[in-house]
C-alpha positions as protocol buffer text, in pm:
chain_id: "A"
residue {
  index: 1
  type: MET
  ca { x: 0 y: 0 z: 0 }
}
residue {
  index: 2
  type: ALA
  ca { x: 282 y: 235 z: 77 }
}
residue {
  index: 3
  type: ASN
  ca { x: 411 y: 181 z: -276 }
}
residue {
  index: 4
  type: THR
  ca { x: 67 y: 259 z: -421 }
}
residue {
  index: 5
  type: ALA
  ca { x: 37 y: 579 z: -217 }
}
residue {
  index: 6
  type: ALA
  ca { x: 388 y: 687 z: -319 }
}
residue {
  index: 7
  type: ALA
  ca { x: 312 y: 613 z: -685 }
}
residue {
  index: 8
  type: GLU
  ca { x: -13 y: 810 z: -667 }
}
residue {
  index: 9
  type: ALA
  ca { x: 164 y: 1103 z: -502 }
}
residue {
  index: 10
  type: LYS
  ca { x: 434 y: 1093 z: -770 }
}
residue {
  index: 11
  type: GLU
  ca { x: 170 y: 1086 z: -1047 }
}
residue {
  index: 12
  type: GLY
  ca { x: -10 y: 1378 z: -880 }
}
residue {
  index: 13
  type: LYS
  ca { x: 310 y: 1584 z: -875 }
}
residue {
  index: 14
  type: ALA
  ca { x: 381 y: 1494 z: -1240 }
}
residue {
  index: 15
  type: ALA
  ca { x: 27 y: 1594 z: -1338 }
}
residue {
  index: 16
  type: GLU
  ca { x: 64 y: 1929 z: -1156 }
}
residue {
  index: 17
  type: ALA
  ca { x: 398 y: 1993 z: -1324 }
}
residue {
  index: 18
  type: ALA
  ca { x: 252 y: 1912 z: -1667 }
}
residue {
  index: 19
  type: LYS
  ca { x: -41 y: 2143 z: -1597 }
}
residue {
  index: 20
  type: ALA
  ca { x: 196 y: 2425 z: -1499 }
}
residue {
  index: 21
  type: VAL
  ca { x: 393 y: 2380 z: -1823 }
}
residue {
  index: 22
  type: ALA
  ca { x: 73 y: 2373 z: -2028 }
}
residue {
  index: 23
  type: VAL
  ca { x: -38 y: 2701 z: -1871 }
}
residue {
  index: 24
  type: ALA
  ca { x: 299 y: 2866 z: -1940 }
}
residue {
  index: 25
  type: LYS
  ca { x: 313 y: 2744 z: -2301 }
}
residue {
  index: 26
  type: PRO
  ca { x: 172 y: 3009 z: -2537 }
}
residue {
  index: 27
  type: GLU
  ca { x: -89 y: 2900 z: -2787 }
}
residue {
  index: 28
  type: ARG
  ca { x: 89 y: 3087 z: -3067 }
}
residue {
  index: 29
  type: PRO
  ca { x: 463 y: 3128 z: -3104 }
}
residue {
  index: 30
  type: ILE
  ca { x: 601 y: 3462 z: -2996 }
}
residue {
  index: 31
  type: MET
  ca { x: 690 y: 3674 z: -3300 }
}
residue {
  index: 32
  type: HIS
  ca { x: 956 y: 3943 z: -3314 }
}
residue {
  index: 33
  type: PRO
  ca { x: 826 y: 4227 z: -3533 }
}
residue {
  index: 34
  type: LEU
  ca { x: 1056 y: 4434 z: -3749 }
}
residue {
  index: 35
  type: ASN
  ca { x: 1030 y: 4814 z: -3738 }
}
residue {
  index: 36
  type: THR
  ca { x: 965 y: 4814 z: -4113 }
}
residue {
  index: 37
  type: VAL
  ca { x: 802 y: 4569 z: -4354 }
}
residue {
  index: 38
  type: TRP
  ca { x: 1047 y: 4457 z: -4625 }
}
residue {
  index: 39
  type: THR
  ca { x: 988 y: 4291 z: -4963 }
}
residue {
  index: 40
  type: LEU
  ca { x: 1215 y: 4032 z: -5124 }
}
residue {
  index: 41
  type: TRP
  ca { x: 1243 y: 4062 z: -5503 }
}
residue {
  index: 42
  type: PHE
  ca { x: 1395 y: 3847 z: -5778 }
}
residue {
  index: 43
  type: ASP
  ca { x: 1468 y: 3926 z: -6140 }
}
residue {
  index: 44
  type: TYR
  ca { x: 1629 y: 3735 z: -6421 }
}
residue {
  index: 45
  type: SER
  ca { x: 1612 y: 3753 z: -6797 }
}
residue {
  index: 46
  type: GLU
  ca { x: 1783 y: 3551 z: -7068 }
}
residue {
  index: 47
  type: LYS
  ca { x: 1638 y: 3764 z: -7344 }
}
residue {
  index: 48
  type: LYS
  ca { x: 1801 y: 4097 z: -7421 }
}
residue {
  index: 49
  type: THR
  ca { x: 1481 y: 4219 z: -7588 }
}
residue {
  index: 50
  type: VAL
  ca { x: 1271 y: 4192 z: -7273 }
}
residue {
  index: 51
  type: LYS
  ca { x: 1249 y: 4508 z: -7063 }
}
residue {
  index: 52
  type: TRP
  ca { x: 1442 y: 4429 z: -6743 }
}
residue {
  index: 53
  type: GLU
  ca { x: 1175 y: 4579 z: -6519 }
}
residue {
  index: 54
  type: ASP
  ca { x: 915 y: 4336 z: -6660 }
}
residue {
  index: 55
  type: ASN
  ca { x: 1110 y: 4047 z: -6502 }
}
residue {
  index: 56
  type: LEU
  ca { x: 1107 y: 4198 z: -6153 }
}
residue {
  index: 57
  type: LYS
  ca { x: 894 y: 3976 z: -5927 }
}
residue {
  index: 58
  type: PRO
  ca { x: 815 y: 4022 z: -5557 }
}
residue {
  index: 59
  type: LEU
  ca { x: 879 y: 3698 z: -5365 }
}
residue {
  index: 60
  type: SER
  ca { x: 741 y: 3780 z: -5021 }
}
residue {
  index: 61
  type: ASP
  ca { x: 694 y: 4048 z: -4760 }
}
residue {
  index: 62
  type: VAL
  ca { x: 865 y: 4006 z: -4426 }
}
residue {
  index: 63
  type: ASP
  ca { x: 749 y: 4183 z: -4112 }
}
residue {
  index: 64
  type: THR
  ca { x: 900 y: 3965 z: -3838 }
}
residue {
  index: 65
  type: VAL
  ca { x: 1239 y: 3812 z: -3767 }
}
residue {
  index: 66
  type: GLU
  ca { x: 1081 y: 3468 z: -3806 }
}
residue {
  index: 67
  type: ALA
  ca { x: 929 y: 3557 z: -4146 }
}
residue {
  index: 68
  type: TRP
  ca { x: 1270 y: 3685 z: -4260 }
}
residue {
  index: 69
  type: TRP
  ca { x: 1452 y: 3362 z: -4173 }
}
residue {
  index: 70
  type: ALA
  ca { x: 1175 y: 3150 z: -4328 }
}
residue {
  index: 71
  type: ALA
  ca { x: 1205 y: 3349 z: -4652 }
}
residue {
  index: 72
  type: TYR
  ca { x: 1586 y: 3354 z: -4645 }
}
residue {
  index: 73
  type: ASP
  ca { x: 1605 y: 2977 z: -4600 }
}
residue {
  index: 74
  type: ARG
  ca { x: 1406 y: 2933 z: -4924 }
}
residue {
  index: 75
  type: LEU
  ca { x: 1632 y: 3160 z: -5131 }
}
residue {
  index: 76
  type: PRO
  ca { x: 1885 y: 3005 z: -5367 }
}
residue {
  index: 77
  type: LYS
  ca { x: 2252 y: 3035 z: -5279 }
}
residue {
  index: 78
  type: LEU
  ca { x: 2390 y: 3324 z: -5478 }
}
residue {
  index: 79
  type: ASP
  ca { x: 2674 y: 3124 z: -5629 }
}
residue {
  index: 80
  type: THR
  ca { x: 2415 y: 2891 z: -5787 }
}
residue {
  index: 81
  type: MET
  ca { x: 2218 y: 3171 z: -5952 }
}
residue {
  index: 82
  type: ARG
  ca { x: 2231 y: 3215 z: -6328 }
}
residue {
  index: 83
  type: LYS
  ca { x: 2419 y: 3509 z: -6472 }
}
residue {
  index: 84
  type: GLY
  ca { x: 2203 y: 3817 z: -6491 }
}
residue {
  index: 85
  type: SER
  ca { x: 2014 y: 3729 z: -6173 }
}
residue {
  index: 86
  type: ASN
  ca { x: 1942 y: 3970 z: -5891 }
}
residue {
  index: 87
  type: LEU
  ca { x: 1799 y: 3922 z: -5543 }
}
residue {
  index: 88
  type: SER
  ca { x: 1677 y: 4236 z: -5369 }
}
residue {
  index: 89
  type: LEU
  ca { x: 1539 y: 4333 z: -5032 }
}
residue {
  index: 90
  type: PHE
  ca { x: 1366 y: 4672 z: -5017 }
}
residue {
  index: 91
  type: ARG
  ca { x: 1127 y: 4855 z: -4791 }
}
residue {
  index: 92
  type: LYS
  ca { x: 769 y: 4761 z: -4877 }
}
residue {
  index: 93
  type: GLY
  ca { x: 636 y: 4999 z: -5139 }
}
residue {
  index: 94
  type: VAL
  ca { x: 982 y: 5076 z: -5281 }
}
residue {
  index: 95
  type: ARG
  ca { x: 1078 y: 4893 z: -5599 }
}
residue {
  index: 96
  type: PRO
  ca { x: 1445 y: 4811 z: -5664 }
}
residue {
  index: 97
  type: VAL
  ca { x: 1459 y: 5018 z: -5984 }
}
residue {
  index: 98
  type: PHE
  ca { x: 1630 y: 5352 z: -6045 }
}
residue {
  index: 99
  type: MET
  ca { x: 1315 y: 5486 z: -6210 }
}
residue {
  index: 100
  type: ASP
  ca { x: 1123 y: 5464 z: -5880 }
}
residue {
  index: 101
  type: GLU
  ca { x: 1059 y: 5822 z: -5765 }
}
residue {
  index: 102
  type: VAL
  ca { x: 1200 y: 5760 z: -5416 }
}
residue {
  index: 103
  type: HIS
  ca { x: 1542 y: 5704 z: -5573 }
}
residue {
  index: 104
  type: ALA
  ca { x: 1544 y: 6036 z: -5760 }
}
residue {
  index: 105
  type: LYS
  ca { x: 1802 y: 6194 z: -5527 }
}
residue {
  index: 106
  type: GLY
  ca { x: 1944 y: 5873 z: -5391 }
}
residue {
  index: 107
  type: GLY
  ca { x: 2266 y: 5685 z: -5434 }
}
residue {
  index: 108
  type: GLN
  ca { x: 2416 y: 5346 z: -5367 }
}
residue {
  index: 109
  type: TYR
  ca { x: 2722 y: 5177 z: -5226 }
}
residue {
  index: 110
  type: LYS
  ca { x: 2853 y: 4899 z: -5447 }
}
residue {
  index: 111
  type: VAL
  ca { x: 3070 y: 4631 z: -5293 }
}
residue {
  index: 112
  type: GLN
  ca { x: 3260 y: 4403 z: -5530 }
}
residue {
  index: 113
  type: LYS
  ca { x: 3586 y: 4327 z: -5354 }
}
residue {
  index: 114
  type: PHE
  ca { x: 3508 y: 3989 z: -5205 }
}
residue {
  index: 115
  type: THR
  ca { x: 3542 y: 3630 z: -5315 }
}
residue {
  index: 116
  type: ARG
  ca { x: 3260 y: 3433 z: -5469 }
}
residue {
  index: 117
  type: ASP
  ca { x: 3279 y: 3205 z: -5165 }
}
residue {
  index: 118
  type: SER
  ca { x: 3188 y: 3496 z: -4937 }
}
residue {
  index: 119
  type: PHE
  ca { x: 2911 y: 3630 z: -5165 }
}
residue {
  index: 120
  type: ASP
  ca { x: 2630 y: 3473 z: -4959 }
}
residue {
  index: 121
  type: ALA
  ca { x: 2780 y: 3593 z: -4630 }
}
residue {
  index: 122
  type: VAL
  ca { x: 2814 y: 3953 z: -4752 }
}
residue {
  index: 123
  type: TRP
  ca { x: 2458 y: 3947 z: -4891 }
}
residue {
  index: 124
  type: LEU
  ca { x: 2321 y: 3808 z: -4564 }
}
residue {
  index: 125
  type: ARG
  ca { x: 2499 y: 4073 z: -4358 }
}
residue {
  index: 126
  type: SER
  ca { x: 2373 y: 4342 z: -4596 }
}
residue {
  index: 127
  type: THR
  ca { x: 2012 y: 4223 z: -4557 }
}
residue {
  index: 128
  type: LEU
  ca { x: 2049 y: 4207 z: -4179 }
}
residue {
  index: 129
  type: PHE
  ca { x: 2190 y: 4561 z: -4184 }
}
residue {
  index: 130
  type: CYS
  ca { x: 1867 y: 4670 z: -4356 }
}
residue {
  index: 131
  type: ILE
  ca { x: 1601 y: 4478 z: -4164 }
}
residue {
  index: 132
  type: GLY
  ca { x: 1777 y: 4522 z: -3831 }
}
residue {
  index: 133
  type: GLU
  ca { x: 1799 y: 4896 z: -3898 }
}
residue {
  index: 134
  type: VAL
  ca { x: 2144 y: 4868 z: -3744 }
}
residue {
  index: 135
  type: SER
  ca { x: 2240 y: 5229 z: -3810 }
}
residue {
  index: 136
  type: VAL
  ca { x: 1991 y: 5373 z: -3562 }
}
residue {
  index: 137
  type: GLU
  ca { x: 2083 y: 5732 z: -3642 }
}
residue {
  index: 138
  type: ASP
  ca { x: 2062 y: 5686 z: -4020 }
}
residue {
  index: 139
  type: SER
  ca { x: 1841 y: 5381 z: -4084 }
}
residue {
  index: 140
  type: GLN
  ca { x: 1557 y: 5589 z: -4232 }
}
residue {
  index: 141
  type: HIS
  ca { x: 1790 y: 5672 z: -4523 }
}
residue {
  index: 142
  type: VAL
  ca { x: 1835 y: 5304 z: -4620 }
}
residue {
  index: 143
  type: PHE
  ca { x: 1594 y: 5173 z: -4885 }
}
residue {
  index: 144
  type: GLY
  ca { x: 1735 y: 4828 z: -4952 }
}
residue {
  index: 145
  type: THR
  ca { x: 2006 y: 4602 z: -5083 }
}
residue {
  index: 146
  type: ILE
  ca { x: 2066 y: 4408 z: -5405 }
}
residue {
  index: 147
  type: ALA
  ca { x: 2285 y: 4105 z: -5478 }
}
residue {
  index: 148
  type: SER
  ca { x: 2378 y: 4070 z: -5844 }
}
residue {
  index: 149
  type: TYR
  ca { x: 2555 y: 3790 z: -6021 }
}
residue {
  index: 150
  type: ASN
  ca { x: 2689 y: 3832 z: -6371 }
}
residue {
  index: 151
  type: GLU
  ca { x: 2956 y: 3691 z: -6600 }
}
residue {
  index: 152
  type: HIS
  ca { x: 3163 y: 3852 z: -6872 }
}
residue {
  index: 153
  type: GLY
  ca { x: 3367 y: 3580 z: -7039 }
}
residue {
  index: 154
  type: ASP
  ca { x: 3573 y: 3415 z: -6764 }
}
residue {
  index: 155
  type: LEU
  ca { x: 3515 y: 3706 z: -6528 }
}
residue {
  index: 156
  type: LYS
  ca { x: 3248 y: 3640 z: -6264 }
}
residue {
  index: 157
  type: LEU
  ca { x: 3101 y: 3953 z: -6109 }
}
residue {
  index: 158
  type: CYS
  ca { x: 2946 y: 3928 z: -5767 }
}
residue {
  index: 159
  type: GLU
  ca { x: 2813 y: 4258 z: -5639 }
}
residue {
  index: 160
  type: VAL
  ca { x: 2617 y: 4367 z: -5335 }
}
residue {
  index: 161
  type: SER
  ca { x: 2483 y: 4720 z: -5317 }
}
residue {
  index: 162
  type: LEU
  ca { x: 2307 y: 4926 z: -5052 }
}
residue {
  index: 163
  type: TRP
  ca { x: 2058 y: 5185 z: -5178 }
}
residue {
  index: 164
  type: ILE
  ca { x: 2005 y: 5507 z: -4983 }
}
residue {
  index: 165
  type: ASP
  ca { x: 1782 y: 5812 z: -5032 }
}
residue {
  index: 166
  type: THR
  ca { x: 2056 y: 6071 z: -5058 }
}
residue {
  index: 167
  type: ASN
  ca { x: 2387 y: 6121 z: -5232 }
}
residue {
  index: 168
  type: GLU
  ca { x: 2719 y: 6280 z: -5151 }
}
residue {
  index: 169
  type: LYS
  ca { x: 2629 y: 6611 z: -5314 }
}
residue {
  index: 170
  type: ASP
  ca { x: 2329 y: 6653 z: -5083 }
}
residue {
  index: 171
  type: GLU
  ca { x: 2460 y: 6537 z: -4746 }
}
residue {
  index: 172
  type: GLU
  ca { x: 2827 y: 6447 z: -4768 }
}
residue {
  index: 173
  type: GLU
  ca { x: 2884 y: 6374 z: -4397 }
}
residue {
  index: 174
  type: LEU
  ca { x: 2575 y: 6151 z: -4368 }
}
residue {
  index: 175
  type: VAL
  ca { x: 2672 y: 5954 z: -4678 }
}
residue {
  index: 176
  type: LYS
  ca { x: 3029 y: 5900 z: -4558 }
}
residue {
  index: 177
  type: ARG
  ca { x: 2920 y: 5801 z: -4205 }
}
residue {
  index: 178
  type: LEU
  ca { x: 2661 y: 5556 z: -4336 }
}
residue {
  index: 179
  type: GLY
  ca { x: 2909 y: 5411 z: -4585 }
}
residue {
  index: 180
  type: ARG
  ca { x: 3176 y: 5349 z: -4322 }
}
residue {
  index: 181
  type: PHE
  ca { x: 2924 y: 5189 z: -4086 }
}
residue {
  index: 182
  type: TYR
  ca { x: 2780 y: 4971 z: -4364 }
}
residue {
  index: 183
  type: LYS
  ca { x: 3121 y: 4841 z: -4472 }
}
residue {
  index: 184
  type: HIS
  ca { x: 3204 y: 4759 z: -4111 }
}
residue {
  index: 185
  type: GLN
  ca { x: 2873 y: 4580 z: -4052 }
}
residue {
  index: 186
  type: ILE
  ca { x: 2908 y: 4360 z: -4359 }
}
residue {
  index: 187
  type: GLY
  ca { x: 3262 y: 4265 z: -4260 }
}
residue {
  index: 188
  type: LEU
  ca { x: 3452 y: 4456 z: -4526 }
}
residue {
  index: 189
  type: GLY
  ca { x: 3603 y: 4743 z: -4336 }
}
residue {
  index: 190
  type: GLU
  ca { x: 3709 y: 4877 z: -4000 }
}
residue {
  index: 191
  type: LEU
  ca { x: 3487 y: 5129 z: -3828 }
}
residue {
  index: 192
  type: LYS
  ca { x: 3668 y: 5461 z: -3819 }
}
residue {
  index: 193
  type: THR
  ca { x: 3517 y: 5757 z: -3640 }
}
């Protein structure tokens, strides 16, 4: 009988512990919202006669950290993309084209000095720079980032660019500060103040 009473007491404690865990467990996973909604874009064209902008397709909008990683995990590795392909991440409502009116006075930082092996890492850090709005002071000036892969003969061109809403002629100090911080954050430069 003592064994039965001990077993029942043990089961009672286990049931109480399970109940406590069930109460603490949220019904829906906790999401981590981004400050801004971002859109992933893809474009590719084999035909020279097709207008490039006609091939620009939105892939998905991301508004949480979890949505970003789910979308990122489905993207192709950049070194497997076909020449002439571009992946872009831009603020929702802003298209990754120069003709978009928000880019009228903007500029971009182009980064090409990295190996093809590090292409994906640089692109990832560039996207995280955007969605994380890492440059707190200047993040409102960042519109997005593009990863481009192209070939010219034996030369393989991997390029990542950051698009901003201003250029050096308008706000030289802001542009330089943002550029230095961006290069540092993507692992291609030391942060100098």
